[in-house]
C-alpha cells in the first residue's frame, strides 16, 4: 500500500521502518529532517502534510498532542486539503478523546475513514513491532488498516467507535503512571530502610507484585538510565487528559491527580524530558533519599 506517515520521533521512526520492512511504500513528513535510515530504506520525503495525503492511500499521524494533530489535519497545507474520497486517516498519537470525535466527523464529511489508534509499548515495542494498539473506528475502517497494525503491533484491539481508542489509551496511562509511582515508592522505601533496591526488585519479580513496570522501569530507576523511551512531559499531558475527562464526567481520579503532582515536581526540577521512570526522583526529593 501507499502509506503516508507524519511524525518521525522516538516512536514514529521505528514504526515507519516496520511498515517499510513489510513492503509498503512510505511518504513521510517530519518537523525535523527525515532520518537518513528511512530515506535509505526507500521512504520518500514530502514537503507538506497535504503532499503526503495526496500521495498516500492511508495517512498515519504520530504526533505529541491534540493541537499538533489538529494543525496537521486542518491547518494550511494540511492533510484534509490533500484528501480525496476513499482514503483513510489514522491517528496513532495520544490525544483528547473528545477532540478525536470532532476530528473524525470532519474527515468523514470528506468521504474518508477516520481511525484513532493510540499505542503502548514505548520505543522498545515500536522497534520490535510488538506495540499494543487500541483502536476506535467503524468495522470497515478497522478492516482497512488492520494489516498495517499487524506490521507494527502484537496486541491489536478494536475497542469501539471513534474516540474509544483514545479513551482506552488514557486508561492505560492512568495505570502505568500509578504503577511507576508505586514501584518508585517501594524501592525508595527499601533503600531508606537499608535494603539493596536491586535485590528487593529481584525478590518482588517472583511474587504478586511483579509487573512490566517492576521488570523494566525499576531497573532503569536503580541504574539511573533515564534516556527517554517515553518522556515525563508527554505522560503529564496524558494525565491532564485523564483529569479533564474526569471533570467532564463528574468523577474522581485521586491517584491520578497525586501522580500528576509528582510529575510536576520532576518537571519543576528540569526532568520533563527524561523517561517517565524518572518519576522516582520526585519521591527521592521528598524522602531525602536516592537509590544510588
PDB file of C-alpha atoms in Angstrom:
ATOM      1  CA  UNK A   1       0.000   0.000   0.000  1.00  0.00           C
ATOM      2  CA  UNK A   2       0.953   3.653  -0.354  1.00  0.00           C
ATOM      3  CA  UNK A   3       1.255   4.878   3.219  1.00  0.00           C
ATOM      4  CA  UNK A   4       1.769   8.412   4.452  1.00  0.00           C
ATOM      5  CA  UNK A   5       3.465   8.864   7.821  1.00  0.00           C
ATOM      6  CA  UNK A   6       3.663  12.217   9.612  1.00  0.00           C
ATOM      7  CA  UNK A   7       5.671  12.450  12.840  1.00  0.00           C
ATOM      8  CA  UNK A   8       9.061  10.744  12.932  1.00  0.00           C
ATOM      9  CA  UNK A   9      10.093  10.990  16.555  1.00  0.00           C
ATOM     10  CA  UNK A  10      11.171   8.342  19.053  1.00  0.00           C
ATOM     11  CA  UNK A  11       8.127   6.218  18.230  1.00  0.00           C
ATOM     12  CA  UNK A  12       7.276   7.265  14.696  1.00  0.00           C
ATOM     13  CA  UNK A  13      10.622   6.465  13.106  1.00  0.00           C
ATOM     14  CA  UNK A  14      10.747   2.776  14.084  1.00  0.00           C
ATOM     15  CA  UNK A  15       7.026   2.353  13.349  1.00  0.00           C
ATOM     16  CA  UNK A  16       7.642   3.761   9.884  1.00  0.00           C
ATOM     17  CA  UNK A  17      10.570   1.374   9.494  1.00  0.00           C
ATOM     18  CA  UNK A  18       8.365  -1.602  10.315  1.00  0.00           C
ATOM     19  CA  UNK A  19       5.944  -0.603   7.550  1.00  0.00           C
ATOM     20  CA  UNK A  20       8.784  -0.308   5.036  1.00  0.00           C
ATOM     21  CA  UNK A  21      10.055  -3.734   6.083  1.00  0.00           C
ATOM     22  CA  UNK A  22       6.550  -5.104   5.442  1.00  0.00           C
ATOM     23  CA  UNK A  23       6.796  -3.973   1.825  1.00  0.00           C
ATOM     24  CA  UNK A  24       4.742  -0.772   1.849  1.00  0.00           C
ATOM     25  CA  UNK A  25       5.649   2.454   0.034  1.00  0.00           C
ATOM     26  CA  UNK A  26       6.120   5.291   2.515  1.00  0.00           C
ATOM     27  CA  UNK A  27       5.630   9.035   2.007  1.00  0.00           C
ATOM     28  CA  UNK A  28       6.866  10.842   5.099  1.00  0.00           C
ATOM     29  CA  UNK A  29       6.901  14.272   6.733  1.00  0.00           C
ATOM     30  CA  UNK A  30       8.587  15.474   9.902  1.00  0.00           C
ATOM     31  CA  UNK A  31       9.194  18.834  11.568  1.00  0.00           C
ATOM     32  CA  UNK A  32      12.869  17.884  11.633  1.00  0.00           C
ATOM     33  CA  UNK A  33      14.879  16.312   8.847  1.00  0.00           C
ATOM     34  CA  UNK A  34      13.654  12.866   7.829  1.00  0.00           C
ATOM     35  CA  UNK A  35      16.034  10.287   9.343  1.00  0.00           C
ATOM     36  CA  UNK A  36      18.576   9.103   6.786  1.00  0.00           C
ATOM     37  CA  UNK A  37      17.866   5.485   7.705  1.00  0.00           C
ATOM     38  CA  UNK A  38      14.297   5.828   6.407  1.00  0.00           C
ATOM     39  CA  UNK A  39      15.377   7.538   3.200  1.00  0.00           C
ATOM     40  CA  UNK A  40      17.932   4.812   2.556  1.00  0.00           C
ATOM     41  CA  UNK A  41      15.220   2.212   3.156  1.00  0.00           C
ATOM     42  CA  UNK A  42      13.098   3.772   0.416  1.00  0.00           C
ATOM     43  CA  UNK A  43      10.861   6.343   2.125  1.00  0.00           C
ATOM     44  CA  UNK A  44      10.008   9.451   0.097  1.00  0.00           C
ATOM     45  CA  UNK A  45      10.185  12.799   1.914  1.00  0.00           C
ATOM     46  CA  UNK A  46       7.308  15.240   1.301  1.00  0.00           C
ATOM     47  CA  UNK A  47       7.291  18.992   1.821  1.00  0.00           C
ATOM     48  CA  UNK A  48       3.874  19.245   3.482  1.00  0.00           C
ATOM     49  CA  UNK A  49       1.142  17.219   5.138  1.00  0.00           C
ATOM     50  CA  UNK A  50      -1.029  17.982   2.120  1.00  0.00           C
ATOM     51  CA  UNK A  51       1.565  16.403  -0.193  1.00  0.00           C
ATOM     52  CA  UNK A  52       1.646  13.286   1.986  1.00  0.00           C
ATOM     53  CA  UNK A  53      -2.142  12.963   1.773  1.00  0.00           C
ATOM     54  CA  UNK A  54      -2.129  13.467  -1.984  1.00  0.00           C
ATOM     55  CA  UNK A  55       0.344  10.599  -2.482  1.00  0.00           C
ATOM     56  CA  UNK A  56      -0.945   8.063   0.045  1.00  0.00           C
ATOM     57  CA  UNK A  57      -3.983   5.806   0.424  1.00  0.00           C
ATOM     58  CA  UNK A  58      -3.652   5.702   4.206  1.00  0.00           C
ATOM     59  CA  UNK A  59      -2.217   8.630   6.196  1.00  0.00           C
ATOM     60  CA  UNK A  60      -0.829   7.871   9.672  1.00  0.00           C
ATOM     61  CA  UNK A  61      -0.127  10.551  12.287  1.00  0.00           C
ATOM     62  CA  UNK A  62       2.204  10.076  15.269  1.00  0.00           C
ATOM     63  CA  UNK A  63       2.333  13.476  16.959  1.00  0.00           C
ATOM     64  CA  UNK A  64       2.826  14.826  20.501  1.00  0.00           C
ATOM     65  CA  UNK A  65      -0.507  16.426  21.416  1.00  0.00           C
ATOM     66  CA  UNK A  66      -4.039  17.396  20.382  1.00  0.00           C
ATOM     67  CA  UNK A  67      -3.150  20.827  18.915  1.00  0.00           C
ATOM     68  CA  UNK A  68      -0.417  19.207  16.806  1.00  0.00           C
ATOM     69  CA  UNK A  69      -2.889  16.735  15.332  1.00  0.00           C
ATOM     70  CA  UNK A  70      -5.464  19.443  14.642  1.00  0.00           C
ATOM     71  CA  UNK A  71      -2.875  21.645  12.938  1.00  0.00           C
ATOM     72  CA  UNK A  72      -1.525  18.856  10.751  1.00  0.00           C
ATOM     73  CA  UNK A  73      -5.021  17.732   9.771  1.00  0.00           C
ATOM     74  CA  UNK A  74      -6.755  21.050   9.193  1.00  0.00           C
ATOM     75  CA  UNK A  75      -4.101  23.770   9.028  1.00  0.00           C
ATOM     76  CA  UNK A  76      -2.626  25.389   5.946  1.00  0.00           C
ATOM     77  CA  UNK A  77      -1.343  22.688   3.551  1.00  0.00           C
ATOM     78  CA  UNK A  78      -2.779  20.139   5.991  1.00  0.00           C
ATOM     79  CA  UNK A  79      -3.858  16.576   5.422  1.00  0.00           C
ATOM     80  CA  UNK A  80      -7.503  17.485   4.802  1.00  0.00           C
ATOM     81  CA  UNK A  81      -6.536  19.607   1.801  1.00  0.00           C
ATOM     82  CA  UNK A  82      -4.857  16.629   0.142  1.00  0.00           C
ATOM     83  CA  UNK A  83      -7.545  14.034   0.773  1.00  0.00           C
ATOM     84  CA  UNK A  84      -9.856  12.509  -1.786  1.00  0.00           C
ATOM     85  CA  UNK A  85     -12.814  10.228  -1.156  1.00  0.00           C
ATOM     86  CA  UNK A  86     -11.972   6.717  -0.009  1.00  0.00           C
ATOM     87  CA  UNK A  87      -8.722   7.476   1.793  1.00  0.00           C
ATOM     88  CA  UNK A  88      -8.105   6.638   5.456  1.00  0.00           C
ATOM     89  CA  UNK A  89      -6.651   8.875   8.174  1.00  0.00           C
ATOM     90  CA  UNK A  90      -5.164   7.012  11.144  1.00  0.00           C
ATOM     91  CA  UNK A  91      -4.162   8.971  14.241  1.00  0.00           C
ATOM     92  CA  UNK A  92      -1.785   6.920  16.396  1.00  0.00           C
ATOM     93  CA  UNK A  93      -0.960   9.862  18.671  1.00  0.00           C
ATOM     94  CA  UNK A  94      -2.254  10.036  22.244  1.00  0.00           C
ATOM     95  CA  UNK A  95      -4.729  12.915  22.342  1.00  0.00           C
ATOM     96  CA  UNK A  96      -8.113  14.047  23.647  1.00  0.00           C
ATOM     97  CA  UNK A  97     -10.943  11.542  23.063  1.00  0.00           C
ATOM     98  CA  UNK A  98     -13.432  14.421  22.815  1.00  0.00           C
ATOM     99  CA  UNK A  99     -11.457  16.254  20.143  1.00  0.00           C
ATOM    100  CA  UNK A 100     -10.857  12.955  18.349  1.00  0.00           C
ATOM    101  CA  UNK A 101     -14.597  12.579  17.788  1.00  0.00           C
ATOM    102  CA  UNK A 102     -14.708  16.083  16.353  1.00  0.00           C
ATOM    103  CA  UNK A 103     -11.765  15.387  14.034  1.00  0.00           C
ATOM    104  CA  UNK A 104     -13.410  12.151  12.877  1.00  0.00           C
ATOM    105  CA  UNK A 105     -16.613  13.980  11.919  1.00  0.00           C
ATOM    106  CA  UNK A 106     -14.687  16.445   9.761  1.00  0.00           C
ATOM    107  CA  UNK A 107     -12.663  13.751   7.971  1.00  0.00           C
ATOM    108  CA  UNK A 108     -15.731  11.545   7.395  1.00  0.00           C
ATOM    109  CA  UNK A 109     -17.508  14.542   5.858  1.00  0.00           C
ATOM    110  CA  UNK A 110     -14.796  14.493   3.183  1.00  0.00           C
ATOM    111  CA  UNK A 111     -15.745  10.921   2.232  1.00  0.00           C
ATOM    112  CA  UNK A 112     -12.861   9.279   4.092  1.00  0.00           C
ATOM    113  CA  UNK A 113     -12.469   6.895   7.018  1.00  0.00           C
ATOM    114  CA  UNK A 114     -11.029   8.021  10.351  1.00  0.00           C
ATOM    115  CA  UNK A 115      -9.308   5.687  12.800  1.00  0.00           C
ATOM    116  CA  UNK A 116      -7.906   6.575  16.223  1.00  0.00           C
ATOM    117  CA  UNK A 117      -5.291   4.017  17.199  1.00  0.00           C
ATOM    118  CA  UNK A 118      -3.002   5.134  20.045  1.00  0.00           C
ATOM    119  CA  UNK A 119      -0.273   2.755  21.119  1.00  0.00           C
ATOM    120  CA  UNK A 120       1.501   1.480  24.200  1.00  0.00           C
ATOM    121  CA  UNK A 121       4.851  -0.246  24.416  1.00  0.00           C
ATOM    122  CA  UNK A 122       7.336   2.572  24.064  1.00  0.00           C
ATOM    123  CA  UNK A 123      10.385   2.756  21.838  1.00  0.00           C
ATOM    124  CA  UNK A 124      11.240  -0.880  22.534  1.00  0.00           C
ATOM    125  CA  UNK A 125       7.833  -2.068  21.328  1.00  0.00           C
ATOM    126  CA  UNK A 126       7.970   0.211  18.286  1.00  0.00           C
ATOM    127  CA  UNK A 127      11.319  -1.227  17.210  1.00  0.00           C
ATOM    128  CA  UNK A 128      10.260  -4.818  17.841  1.00  0.00           C
ATOM    129  CA  UNK A 129       6.831  -4.480  16.249  1.00  0.00           C
ATOM    130  CA  UNK A 130       5.134  -5.554  19.475  1.00  0.00           C
ATOM    131  CA  UNK A 131       3.104  -2.438  20.273  1.00  0.00           C
ATOM    132  CA  UNK A 132      -0.293  -2.654  21.898  1.00  0.00           C
ATOM    133  CA  UNK A 133      -2.712  -0.817  19.598  1.00  0.00           C
ATOM    134  CA  UNK A 134      -6.094   0.419  20.879  1.00  0.00           C
ATOM    135  CA  UNK A 135      -8.462   1.162  18.020  1.00  0.00           C
ATOM    136  CA  UNK A 136     -11.521   3.374  17.677  1.00  0.00           C
ATOM    137  CA  UNK A 137     -13.130   3.012  14.239  1.00  0.00           C
ATOM    138  CA  UNK A 138     -16.005   1.667  12.214  1.00  0.00           C
ATOM    139  CA  UNK A 139     -15.792  -2.022  11.361  1.00  0.00           C
ATOM    140  CA  UNK A 140     -14.931  -1.109   7.782  1.00  0.00           C
ATOM    141  CA  UNK A 141     -12.232   1.338   8.841  1.00  0.00           C
ATOM    142  CA  UNK A 142     -10.641  -1.183  11.157  1.00  0.00           C
ATOM    143  CA  UNK A 143     -10.622  -3.855   8.450  1.00  0.00           C
ATOM    144  CA  UNK A 144      -8.864  -1.499   6.030  1.00  0.00           C
ATOM    145  CA  UNK A 145      -5.931  -0.782   8.343  1.00  0.00           C
ATOM    146  CA  UNK A 146      -5.622  -3.959  10.401  1.00  0.00           C
ATOM    147  CA  UNK A 147      -2.874  -5.396   8.143  1.00  0.00           C
ATOM    148  CA  UNK A 148      -0.810  -2.256   8.765  1.00  0.00           C
ATOM    149  CA  UNK A 149      -1.279  -2.585  12.506  1.00  0.00           C
ATOM    150  CA  UNK A 150      -0.082  -6.176  12.332  1.00  0.00           C
ATOM    151  CA  UNK A 151       3.257  -4.909  10.990  1.00  0.00           C
ATOM    152  CA  UNK A 152       3.663  -2.576  13.965  1.00  0.00           C
ATOM    153  CA  UNK A 153       1.954  -4.310  16.871  1.00  0.00           C
ATOM    154  CA  UNK A 154       1.136  -7.548  18.587  1.00  0.00           C
ATOM    155  CA  UNK A 155      -1.921  -6.892  20.770  1.00  0.00           C
ATOM    156  CA  UNK A 156      -4.417  -5.143  18.483  1.00  0.00           C
ATOM    157  CA  UNK A 157      -7.912  -4.497  19.862  1.00  0.00           C
ATOM    158  CA  UNK A 158     -10.866  -2.832  18.154  1.00  0.00           C
ATOM    159  CA  UNK A 159     -12.229  -1.181  21.283  1.00  0.00           C
ATOM    160  CA  UNK A 160     -15.222   0.549  19.716  1.00  0.00           C
ATOM    161  CA  UNK A 161     -16.217   3.640  17.773  1.00  0.00           C
ATOM    162  CA  UNK A 162     -14.393   6.902  17.153  1.00  0.00           C
ATOM    163  CA  UNK A 163     -12.686   8.164  20.308  1.00  0.00           C
ATOM    164  CA  UNK A 164     -12.815   4.818  22.112  1.00  0.00           C
ATOM    165  CA  UNK A 165      -9.213   4.037  21.210  1.00  0.00           C
ATOM    166  CA  UNK A 166      -8.103   7.307  22.797  1.00  0.00           C
ATOM    167  CA  UNK A 167     -10.251   6.645  25.863  1.00  0.00           C
ATOM    168  CA  UNK A 168      -8.554   3.273  26.244  1.00  0.00           C
ATOM    169  CA  UNK A 169      -5.130   4.925  25.955  1.00  0.00           C
ATOM    170  CA  UNK A 170      -5.988   7.400  28.714  1.00  0.00           C
ATOM    171  CA  UNK A 171      -6.960   4.445  30.919  1.00  0.00           C
ATOM    172  CA  UNK A 172      -3.645   2.795  30.045  1.00  0.00           C
ATOM    173  CA  UNK A 173      -1.716   5.904  31.060  1.00  0.00           C
ATOM    174  CA  UNK A 174      -3.502   6.080  34.394  1.00  0.00           C
ATOM    175  CA  UNK A 175      -2.500   2.503  35.181  1.00  0.00           C
ATOM    176  CA  UNK A 176       1.109   2.936  34.034  1.00  0.00           C
ATOM    177  CA  UNK A 177       1.587   6.189  35.949  1.00  0.00           C
ATOM    178  CA  UNK A 178       0.266   4.765  39.213  1.00  0.00           C
ATOM    179  CA  UNK A 179       2.380   1.652  38.704  1.00  0.00           C
ATOM    180  CA  UNK A 180       5.551   3.688  38.207  1.00  0.00           C
ATOM    181  CA  UNK A 181       4.806   5.716  41.336  1.00  0.00           C
ATOM    182  CA  UNK A 182       4.147   2.560  43.378  1.00  0.00           C
ATOM    183  CA  UNK A 183       7.388   0.932  42.236  1.00  0.00           C
ATOM    184  CA  UNK A 184       9.325   4.125  42.919  1.00  0.00           C
ATOM    185  CA  UNK A 185       7.901   4.418  46.431  1.00  0.00           C
ATOM    186  CA  UNK A 186       8.670   0.777  47.189  1.00  0.00           C
ATOM    187  CA  UNK A 187      12.281   1.000  46.046  1.00  0.00           C
ATOM    188  CA  UNK A 188      12.976   4.276  47.861  1.00  0.00           C
ATOM    189  CA  UNK A 189      11.376   2.811  50.990  1.00  0.00           C
ATOM    190  CA  UNK A 190      13.631  -0.235  50.704  1.00  0.00           C
ATOM    191  CA  UNK A 191      16.755   1.905  50.243  1.00  0.00           C
ATOM    192  CA  UNK A 192      15.837   4.216  53.130  1.00  0.00           C
ATOM    193  CA  UNK A 193      15.373   1.164  55.369  1.00  0.00           C
ATOM    194  CA  UNK A 194      18.832  -0.113  54.478  1.00  0.00           C
ATOM    195  CA  UNK A 195      17.987  -2.856  51.961  1.00  0.00           C
ATOM    196  CA  UNK A 196      19.506  -3.226  48.496  1.00  0.00           C
ATOM    197  CA  UNK A 197      16.896  -1.989  45.977  1.00  0.00           C
ATOM    198  CA  UNK A 198      18.244  -4.280  43.247  1.00  0.00           C
ATOM    199  CA  UNK A 199      17.797  -7.368  45.417  1.00  0.00           C
ATOM    200  CA  UNK A 200      14.372  -6.185  46.567  1.00  0.00           C
ATOM    201  CA  UNK A 201      13.347  -5.827  42.930  1.00  0.00           C
ATOM    202  CA  UNK A 202      14.625  -9.314  42.133  1.00  0.00           C
ATOM    203  CA  UNK A 203      12.658 -10.800  45.010  1.00  0.00           C
ATOM    204  CA  UNK A 204       9.454  -8.984  44.056  1.00  0.00           C
ATOM    205  CA  UNK A 205       9.647 -10.160  40.439  1.00  0.00           C
ATOM    206  CA  UNK A 206       8.789 -13.643  41.674  1.00  0.00           C
ATOM    207  CA  UNK A 207       5.643 -12.616  43.545  1.00  0.00           C
ATOM    208  CA  UNK A 208       2.244 -10.975  43.106  1.00  0.00           C
ATOM    209  CA  UNK A 209       3.845  -7.514  42.912  1.00  0.00           C
ATOM    210  CA  UNK A 210       5.528  -8.459  39.655  1.00  0.00           C
ATOM    211  CA  UNK A 211       4.701  -6.247  36.668  1.00  0.00           C
ATOM    212  CA  UNK A 212       6.202  -4.969  33.439  1.00  0.00           C
ATOM    213  CA  UNK A 213       6.947  -1.698  35.231  1.00  0.00           C
ATOM    214  CA  UNK A 214       8.806  -3.544  38.003  1.00  0.00           C
ATOM    215  CA  UNK A 215      10.718  -5.509  35.380  1.00  0.00           C
ATOM    216  CA  UNK A 216      11.741  -2.639  33.088  1.00  0.00           C
ATOM    217  CA  UNK A 217      11.308   0.696  34.835  1.00  0.00           C
ATOM    218  CA  UNK A 218      12.585  -0.384  38.244  1.00  0.00           C
ATOM    219  CA  UNK A 219      15.836  -1.452  36.582  1.00  0.00           C
ATOM    220  CA  UNK A 220      16.085   1.992  34.969  1.00  0.00           C
ATOM    221  CA  UNK A 221      15.490   3.628  38.350  1.00  0.00           C
ATOM    222  CA  UNK A 222      18.201   1.599  40.017  1.00  0.00           C
ATOM    223  CA  UNK A 223      20.724   2.002  37.199  1.00  0.00           C
ATOM    224  CA  UNK A 224      19.818   5.703  36.679  1.00  0.00           C
ATOM    225  CA  UNK A 225      19.172   5.147  32.982  1.00  0.00           C
ATOM    226  CA  UNK A 226      16.609   7.818  32.187  1.00  0.00           C
ATOM    227  CA  UNK A 227      17.163   8.353  28.463  1.00  0.00           C
ATOM    228  CA  UNK A 228      13.604   8.792  27.193  1.00  0.00           C
ATOM    229  CA  UNK A 229      11.581   5.940  25.853  1.00  0.00           C
ATOM    230  CA  UNK A 230       8.510   7.943  26.881  1.00  0.00           C
ATOM    231  CA  UNK A 231       9.080  11.413  28.292  1.00  0.00           C
ATOM    232  CA  UNK A 232       7.674  12.678  31.576  1.00  0.00           C
ATOM    233  CA  UNK A 233       6.338  15.725  29.728  1.00  0.00           C
ATOM    234  CA  UNK A 234       4.235  13.549  27.433  1.00  0.00           C
ATOM    235  CA  UNK A 235       2.928  11.470  30.320  1.00  0.00           C
ATOM    236  CA  UNK A 236       1.998  14.710  32.098  1.00  0.00           C
ATOM    237  CA  UNK A 237      -0.036  15.630  29.039  1.00  0.00           C
ATOM    238  CA  UNK A 238      -1.839  12.265  29.121  1.00  0.00           C
ATOM    239  CA  UNK A 239      -2.692  12.595  32.811  1.00  0.00           C
ATOM    240  CA  UNK A 240      -4.016  16.060  32.035  1.00  0.00           C
ATOM    241  CA  UNK A 241      -6.368  14.432  29.521  1.00  0.00           C
ATOM    242  CA  UNK A 242      -7.458  11.982  32.200  1.00  0.00           C
ATOM    243  CA  UNK A 243      -8.153  14.683  34.762  1.00  0.00           C
ATOM    244  CA  UNK A 244     -10.010  16.953  32.339  1.00  0.00           C
ATOM    245  CA  UNK A 245     -12.058  13.955  31.215  1.00  0.00           C
ATOM    246  CA  UNK A 246     -12.848  13.111  34.828  1.00  0.00           C
ATOM    247  CA  UNK A 247     -14.114  16.652  35.412  1.00  0.00           C
ATOM    248  CA  UNK A 248     -16.339  16.391  32.359  1.00  0.00           C
ATOM    249  CA  UNK A 249     -17.675  13.024  33.556  1.00  0.00           C
ATOM    250  CA  UNK A 250     -18.208  14.206  37.138  1.00  0.00           C
ATOM    251  CA  UNK A 251     -15.922  11.583  38.696  1.00  0.00           C
ATOM    252  CA  UNK A 252     -12.821  11.443  40.876  1.00  0.00           C
ATOM    253  CA  UNK A 253      -9.334  10.222  39.955  1.00  0.00           C
ATOM    254  CA  UNK A 254      -7.488  10.791  43.256  1.00  0.00           C
ATOM    255  CA  UNK A 255      -4.488   8.575  42.494  1.00  0.00           C
ATOM    256  CA  UNK A 256      -4.057  10.102  39.046  1.00  0.00           C
ATOM    257  CA  UNK A 257      -4.123  13.616  40.500  1.00  0.00           C
ATOM    258  CA  UNK A 258      -1.439  12.685  43.015  1.00  0.00           C
ATOM    259  CA  UNK A 259       0.872  11.182  40.402  1.00  0.00           C
ATOM    260  CA  UNK A 260       0.329  14.208  38.164  1.00  0.00           C
ATOM    261  CA  UNK A 261       1.714  16.319  41.018  1.00  0.00           C
ATOM    262  CA  UNK A 262       4.737  14.017  41.345  1.00  0.00           C
ATOM    263  CA  UNK A 263       5.413  14.522  37.648  1.00  0.00           C
ATOM    264  CA  UNK A 264       5.114  18.263  38.174  1.00  0.00           C
ATOM    265  CA  UNK A 265       7.806  18.016  40.874  1.00  0.00           C
ATOM    266  CA  UNK A 266      10.055  16.348  38.295  1.00  0.00           C
ATOM    267  CA  UNK A 267       9.266  18.982  35.685  1.00  0.00           C
ATOM    268  CA  UNK A 268       9.986  21.762  38.184  1.00  0.00           C
ATOM    269  CA  UNK A 269      13.440  20.233  38.641  1.00  0.00           C
ATOM    270  CA  UNK A 270      14.097  20.121  34.905  1.00  0.00           C
ATOM    271  CA  UNK A 271      13.321  16.429  34.357  1.00  0.00           C
ATOM    272  CA  UNK A 272      10.394  16.778  31.926  1.00  0.00           C
ATOM    273  CA  UNK A 273      12.439  15.373  29.033  1.00  0.00           C
ATOM    274  CA  UNK A 274      13.624  12.308  30.953  1.00  0.00           C
ATOM    275  CA  UNK A 275      11.950   8.908  30.728  1.00  0.00           C
ATOM    276  CA  UNK A 276       8.828   8.610  32.883  1.00  0.00           C
ATOM    277  CA  UNK A 277      10.653   6.108  35.102  1.00  0.00           C
ATOM    278  CA  UNK A 278      12.476   9.203  36.405  1.00  0.00           C
ATOM    279  CA  UNK A 279       9.274   9.891  38.349  1.00  0.00           C
ATOM    280  CA  UNK A 280      11.166   8.181  41.172  1.00  0.00           C
ATOM    281  CA  UNK A 281      13.197  11.376  41.503  1.00  0.00           C
ATOM    282  CA  UNK A 282      10.182  13.195  42.949  1.00  0.00           C
ATOM    283  CA  UNK A 283       9.901  10.546  45.666  1.00  0.00           C
ATOM    284  CA  UNK A 284      13.648  10.726  46.278  1.00  0.00           C
ATOM    285  CA  UNK A 285      13.470  14.508  46.679  1.00  0.00           C
ATOM    286  CA  UNK A 286      10.630  14.293  49.207  1.00  0.00           C
ATOM    287  CA  UNK A 287      12.304  11.429  51.077  1.00  0.00           C
ATOM    288  CA  UNK A 288      15.843  12.868  51.094  1.00  0.00           C
ATOM    289  CA  UNK A 289      16.996   9.502  49.807  1.00  0.00           C
ATOM    290  CA  UNK A 290      18.298   8.405  46.406  1.00  0.00           C
ATOM    291  CA  UNK A 291      18.502   4.840  45.129  1.00  0.00           C
ATOM    292  CA  UNK A 292      22.184   5.088  44.186  1.00  0.00           C
TER     293      UNK A 292
END
